XYZ file of N, CA and C in Angstrom:
372
model
N -6.901 -29.848 -16.923
C -7.125 -28.428 -16.668
C -6.068 -27.923 -15.687
N -5.531 -26.766 -15.979
C -4.479 -26.179 -15.154
C -5.065 -25.615 -13.862
N -4.378 -25.887 -12.756
C -4.778 -25.341 -11.450
C -4.515 -23.835 -11.423
N -5.422 -23.062 -10.820
C -5.156 -21.627 -10.711
C -3.962 -21.390 -9.790
N -3.189 -20.371 -10.101
C -2.030 -20.011 -9.292
C -2.518 -19.432 -7.969
N -2.167 -20.057 -6.832
C -2.641 -19.545 -5.544
C -2.061 -18.169 -5.205
N -1.021 -17.761 -5.905
C -0.406 -16.456 -5.662
C -0.717 -15.465 -6.787
N -1.616 -15.818 -7.679
C -1.966 -14.960 -8.811
C -2.502 -13.599 -8.387
N -3.119 -13.535 -7.211
C -3.673 -12.273 -6.728
C -2.580 -11.212 -6.546
N -1.324 -11.634 -6.375
C -0.233 -10.665 -6.226
C -0.080 -9.803 -7.475
N -0.356 -10.395 -8.637
C -0.255 -9.643 -9.889
C -1.340 -8.580 -10.013
N -2.420 -8.734 -9.241
C -3.539 -7.802 -9.303
C -3.312 -6.561 -8.442
N -2.348 -6.630 -7.511
C -2.106 -5.495 -6.630
C -1.411 -4.371 -7.395
N -1.885 -3.142 -7.197
C -1.217 -2.016 -7.860
C 0.157 -1.755 -7.237
N 0.979 -1.024 -7.951
C 2.285 -0.653 -7.414
C 2.105 0.234 -6.190
N 2.953 0.016 -5.192
C 2.904 0.821 -3.987
C 3.813 2.033 -4.103
N 3.449 3.060 -3.350
C 4.289 4.240 -3.213
C 5.524 3.862 -2.408
N 6.658 4.306 -2.856
C 7.902 4.088 -2.135
C 8.199 5.338 -1.317
N 8.079 5.252 0.010
C 8.332 6.429 0.843
C 9.759 6.949 0.645
N 9.921 8.259 0.739
C 11.251 8.826 0.576
C 12.179 8.432 1.727
N 13.446 8.584 1.485
C 14.456 8.187 2.460
C 14.261 8.875 3.807
N 13.763 10.093 3.795
C 13.568 10.828 5.047
C 12.555 10.154 5.974
N 11.757 9.218 5.456
C 10.779 8.512 6.293
C 11.257 7.112 6.692
N 12.542 6.841 6.516
C 13.102 5.537 6.880
C 13.537 5.464 8.340
N 13.531 6.586 9.042
C 13.973 6.611 10.436
C 13.113 7.617 11.190
N 12.968 7.522 12.471
C 13.746 6.712 13.394
C 13.220 5.284 13.596
N 12.027 4.969 13.051
C 11.506 3.609 13.192
C 11.526 2.928 11.825
N 11.136 1.683 11.796
C 11.064 0.969 10.518
C 9.718 1.168 9.826
N 8.803 1.904 10.446
C 7.466 2.145 9.898
C 7.384 3.561 9.330
N 7.306 3.704 8.001
C 7.240 5.048 7.412
C 6.036 5.857 7.883
N 4.924 5.208 8.182
C 3.748 5.925 8.672
C 3.996 6.549 10.038
N 4.650 5.813 10.912
C 5.003 6.348 12.233
C 5.994 7.498 12.068
N 6.970 7.314 11.194
C 7.970 8.356 10.974
C 7.337 9.618 10.391
N 6.345 9.439 9.515
C 5.632 10.590 8.964
C 4.865 11.301 10.077
N 4.204 10.546 10.943
C 3.469 11.157 12.056
C 4.418 11.948 12.958
N 5.597 11.392 13.223
C 6.589 12.100 14.040
C 6.990 13.404 13.359
N 7.234 13.340 12.065
C 7.613 14.552 11.323
C 6.488 15.589 11.362
N 5.254 15.116 11.188
C 4.119 16.034 11.222
C 3.978 16.685 12.597
N 4.072 15.877 13.644
C 3.936 16.416 15.003
C 5.070 17.374 15.346
N 6.196 17.226 14.693
C 7.349 18.100 14.937
C 7.285 19.398 14.142
N 6.346 19.495 13.229
C 6.216 20.671 12.374
C 5.401 21.735 13.114
N 6.094 22.757 13.587
C 5.443 23.801 14.383
C 4.480 24.668 13.570
N 4.508 24.528 12.260
C 3.600 25.306 11.419
C 2.190 24.718 11.397
N 2.042 23.460 11.812
C 0.721 22.828 11.807
C -0.016 23.191 13.089
N -1.284 23.555 12.940
C -2.034 24.004 14.113
C -2.560 22.829 14.944
N -3.176 23.159 16.052
C -3.639 22.140 16.995
C -4.718 21.241 16.405
N -5.561 21.788 15.544
C -6.586 20.956 14.903
C -5.941 19.845 14.073
N -4.866 20.178 13.382
C -4.160 19.171 12.588
C -3.456 18.177 13.510
N -2.915 18.643 14.619
C -2.283 17.730 15.574
C -3.287 16.698 16.104
N -4.508 17.136 16.341
C -5.560 16.205 16.773
C -5.812 15.161 15.686
N -5.879 15.599 14.438
C -6.080 14.660 13.328
C -4.917 13.679 13.204
N -3.699 14.139 13.439
C -2.540 13.245 13.412
C -2.705 12.165 14.477
N -3.130 12.560 15.665
C -3.378 11.587 16.736
C -4.457 10.584 16.364
N -5.509 11.057 15.743
C -6.577 10.157 15.306
C -6.079 9.207 14.219
N -5.245 9.705 13.332
C -4.669 8.865 12.276
C -3.802 7.773 12.881
N -2.974 8.141 13.841
C -2.148 7.148 14.529
C -3.041 6.092 15.184
N -4.085 6.546 15.843
C -5.005 5.623 16.517
C -5.684 4.690 15.518
N -6.161 5.215 14.396
C -6.845 4.370 13.408
C -5.895 3.351 12.780
N -4.642 3.727 12.559
C -3.668 2.758 12.040
C -3.496 1.616 13.037
N -3.404 1.957 14.314
C -3.233 0.930 15.341
C -4.493 0.087 15.515
N -5.648 0.733 15.485
C -6.905 -0.008 15.605
C -7.094 -0.981 14.447
N -6.693 -0.580 13.244
C -6.791 -1.474 12.096
C -5.887 -2.690 12.291
N -4.684 -2.469 12.782
C -3.770 -3.581 13.044
C -4.339 -4.513 14.103
N -4.856 -3.953 15.189
C -5.453 -4.785 16.239
C -6.643 -5.572 15.713
N -7.474 -4.922 14.910
C -8.626 -5.598 14.316
C -8.164 -6.752 13.440
N -7.181 -6.482 12.587
C -6.699 -7.511 11.677
C -6.113 -8.690 12.443
N -5.301 -8.413 13.435
C -4.672 -9.488 14.204
C -5.686 -10.260 15.040
N -6.716 -9.566 15.505
C -7.730 -10.223 16.326
C -8.824 -10.890 15.513
N -9.532 -10.091 14.735
C -10.658 -10.585 13.946
C -10.227 -11.534 12.835
N -9.189 -11.166 12.143
C -8.764 -11.911 10.962
C -7.645 -12.897 11.266
N -7.213 -12.936 12.510
C -6.150 -13.854 12.930
C -4.866 -13.643 12.148
N -4.598 -12.398 11.818
C -3.338 -12.035 11.184
C -3.126 -12.672 9.833
N -1.889 -12.731 9.451
C -1.529 -13.225 8.120
C -1.946 -14.665 7.904
N -2.037 -15.429 8.975
C -2.475 -16.816 8.809
C -3.885 -16.876 8.267
N -4.674 -15.820 8.550
C -6.057 -15.808 8.093
C -6.190 -15.549 6.606
N -5.502 -14.542 6.119
C -5.637 -14.217 4.705
C -4.562 -13.210 4.299
N -3.559 -13.689 3.603
C -2.466 -12.815 3.189
C -2.923 -11.776 2.176
N -3.938 -12.098 1.387
C -4.434 -11.134 0.411
C -5.045 -9.933 1.125
N -5.823 -10.188 2.171
C -6.422 -9.094 2.937
C -5.318 -8.253 3.579
N -4.304 -8.915 4.106
C -3.191 -8.186 4.707
C -2.522 -7.276 3.672
N -2.299 -7.776 2.477
C -1.675 -6.988 1.418
C -2.569 -5.818 1.014
N -3.863 -6.046 0.927
C -4.798 -4.980 0.553
C -4.833 -3.884 1.619
N -4.803 -4.283 2.893
C -4.801 -3.293 3.978
C -3.494 -2.512 3.997
N -2.392 -3.190 3.740
C -1.095 -2.503 3.678
C -1.097 -1.494 2.535
N -1.677 -1.887 1.399
C -1.765 -0.971 0.259
C -2.621 0.248 0.611
N -3.744 0.022 1.286
C -4.625 1.116 1.701
C -3.861 2.094 2.591
N -3.157 1.567 3.586
C -2.388 2.411 4.493
C -1.304 3.160 3.729
N -0.608 2.474 2.852
C 0.466 3.071 2.063
C -0.059 4.211 1.194
N -1.206 3.997 0.571
C -1.812 5.015 -0.290
C -2.124 6.282 0.496
N -2.629 6.107 1.709
C -2.972 7.277 2.518
C -1.730 7.940 3.113
N -0.714 7.163 3.411
C 0.554 7.783 3.825
C 1.063 8.695 2.713
N 0.983 8.198 1.487
C 1.431 8.974 0.330
C 0.630 10.274 0.220
N -0.677 10.179 0.347
C -1.531 11.367 0.233
C -1.211 12.383 1.332
N -1.021 11.897 2.547
C -0.696 12.794 3.661
C 0.673 13.428 3.431
N 1.637 12.632 3.023
C 2.976 13.163 2.766
C 2.934 14.225 1.670
N 2.250 13.938 0.575
C 2.158 14.907 -0.522
C 1.477 16.196 -0.077
N 0.419 16.075 0.705
C -0.275 17.268 1.198
C 0.642 18.074 2.121
N 1.373 17.392 2.958
C 2.274 18.072 3.893
C 3.398 18.790 3.151
N 4.008 18.102 2.213
C 5.139 18.717 1.503
C 4.693 19.830 0.566
N 3.460 19.771 0.086
C 2.955 20.844 -0.772
C 2.337 21.974 0.047
N 2.190 21.733 1.338
C 1.596 22.708 2.268
C 0.136 22.991 1.940
N -0.538 22.011 1.343
C -1.930 22.218 0.967
C -2.739 20.951 1.247
N -3.786 21.075 2.064
C -4.721 19.978 2.260
C -4.312 18.907 3.253
N -3.441 19.225 4.192
C -3.002 18.216 5.162
C -4.190 17.706 5.974
N -5.012 18.616 6.461
C -6.164 18.209 7.275
C -7.116 17.318 6.481
N -7.375 17.679 5.242
C -8.272 16.869 4.405
C -7.685 15.484 4.148
N -6.391 15.416 3.877
C -5.745 14.119 3.641
C -5.800 13.252 4.892
N -5.580 13.862 6.044
C -5.656 13.101 7.299
C -7.088 12.618 7.561
N -8.071 13.491 7.348
C -9.472 13.088 7.547
C -9.843 11.902 6.646
N -9.408 11.954 5.399
C -9.706 10.864 4.470
C -9.008 9.582 4.898
N -7.771 9.684 5.355
C -7.044 8.504 5.834
C -7.746 7.896 7.043
N -8.166 8.731 7.966
C -8.869 8.270 9.169
C -10.153 7.544 8.781
N -10.918 8.160 7.877
C -12.188 7.558 7.438
C -11.946 6.217 6.755
N -10.979 6.161 5.849
C -10.721 4.939 5.089
C -10.212 3.800 5.975
N -9.329 4.108 6.907
C -8.806 3.068 7.785
C -9.890 2.524 8.711
N -10.741 3.408 9.218
C -11.855 2.958 10.060
C -12.817 2.102 9.240
N -13.150 2.553 8.039
C -14.075 1.827 7.176
C -13.531 0.430 6.841
N -12.219 0.307 6.697
C -11.621 -0.993 6.368
C -11.887 -2.027 7.450
N -12.066 -1.566 8.674
C -12.379 -2.511 9.751
C -13.863 -2.488 10.105
N -14.645 -1.819 9.251
C -16.098 -1.800 9.434
C -16.555 -0.937 10.579
N -15.838 0.156 10.816
C -16.154 1.020 11.957
C -16.240 2.478 11.514
N -16.682 3.301 12.432
C -16.655 4.730 12.257
C -15.395 5.248 12.937
N -14.823 6.322 12.429
C -13.640 6.881 13.098
C -13.943 7.236 14.539
N -12.953 7.053 15.387
C -13.134 7.406 16.816
C -12.857 8.845 17.059
């Protein structure tokens, strides 16, 4: 009997969104770069700025949870890949809402909720 491929789960992951070139700087993290761009957009009101801050916090809290609770990549690379996909999907949604000028607050709220839920918590 053939042994199951220990890396077969990689084939199950959906394709990720490729962030546009404008999100490649100033850091190596497109999510951070998107947050910087959002915070620099004077057209967004203070309520949205608060949501951007909460989104930044939830991304960091998820990373801390993963590194602490799950012992990082040594614990489970599949979980790490799934969490990266979750974050990537919400970055895409926030970026699309921002560039279309429609639903930025809703996209941020959903990202905050999903990232908190991934670590079994309520948004802060």
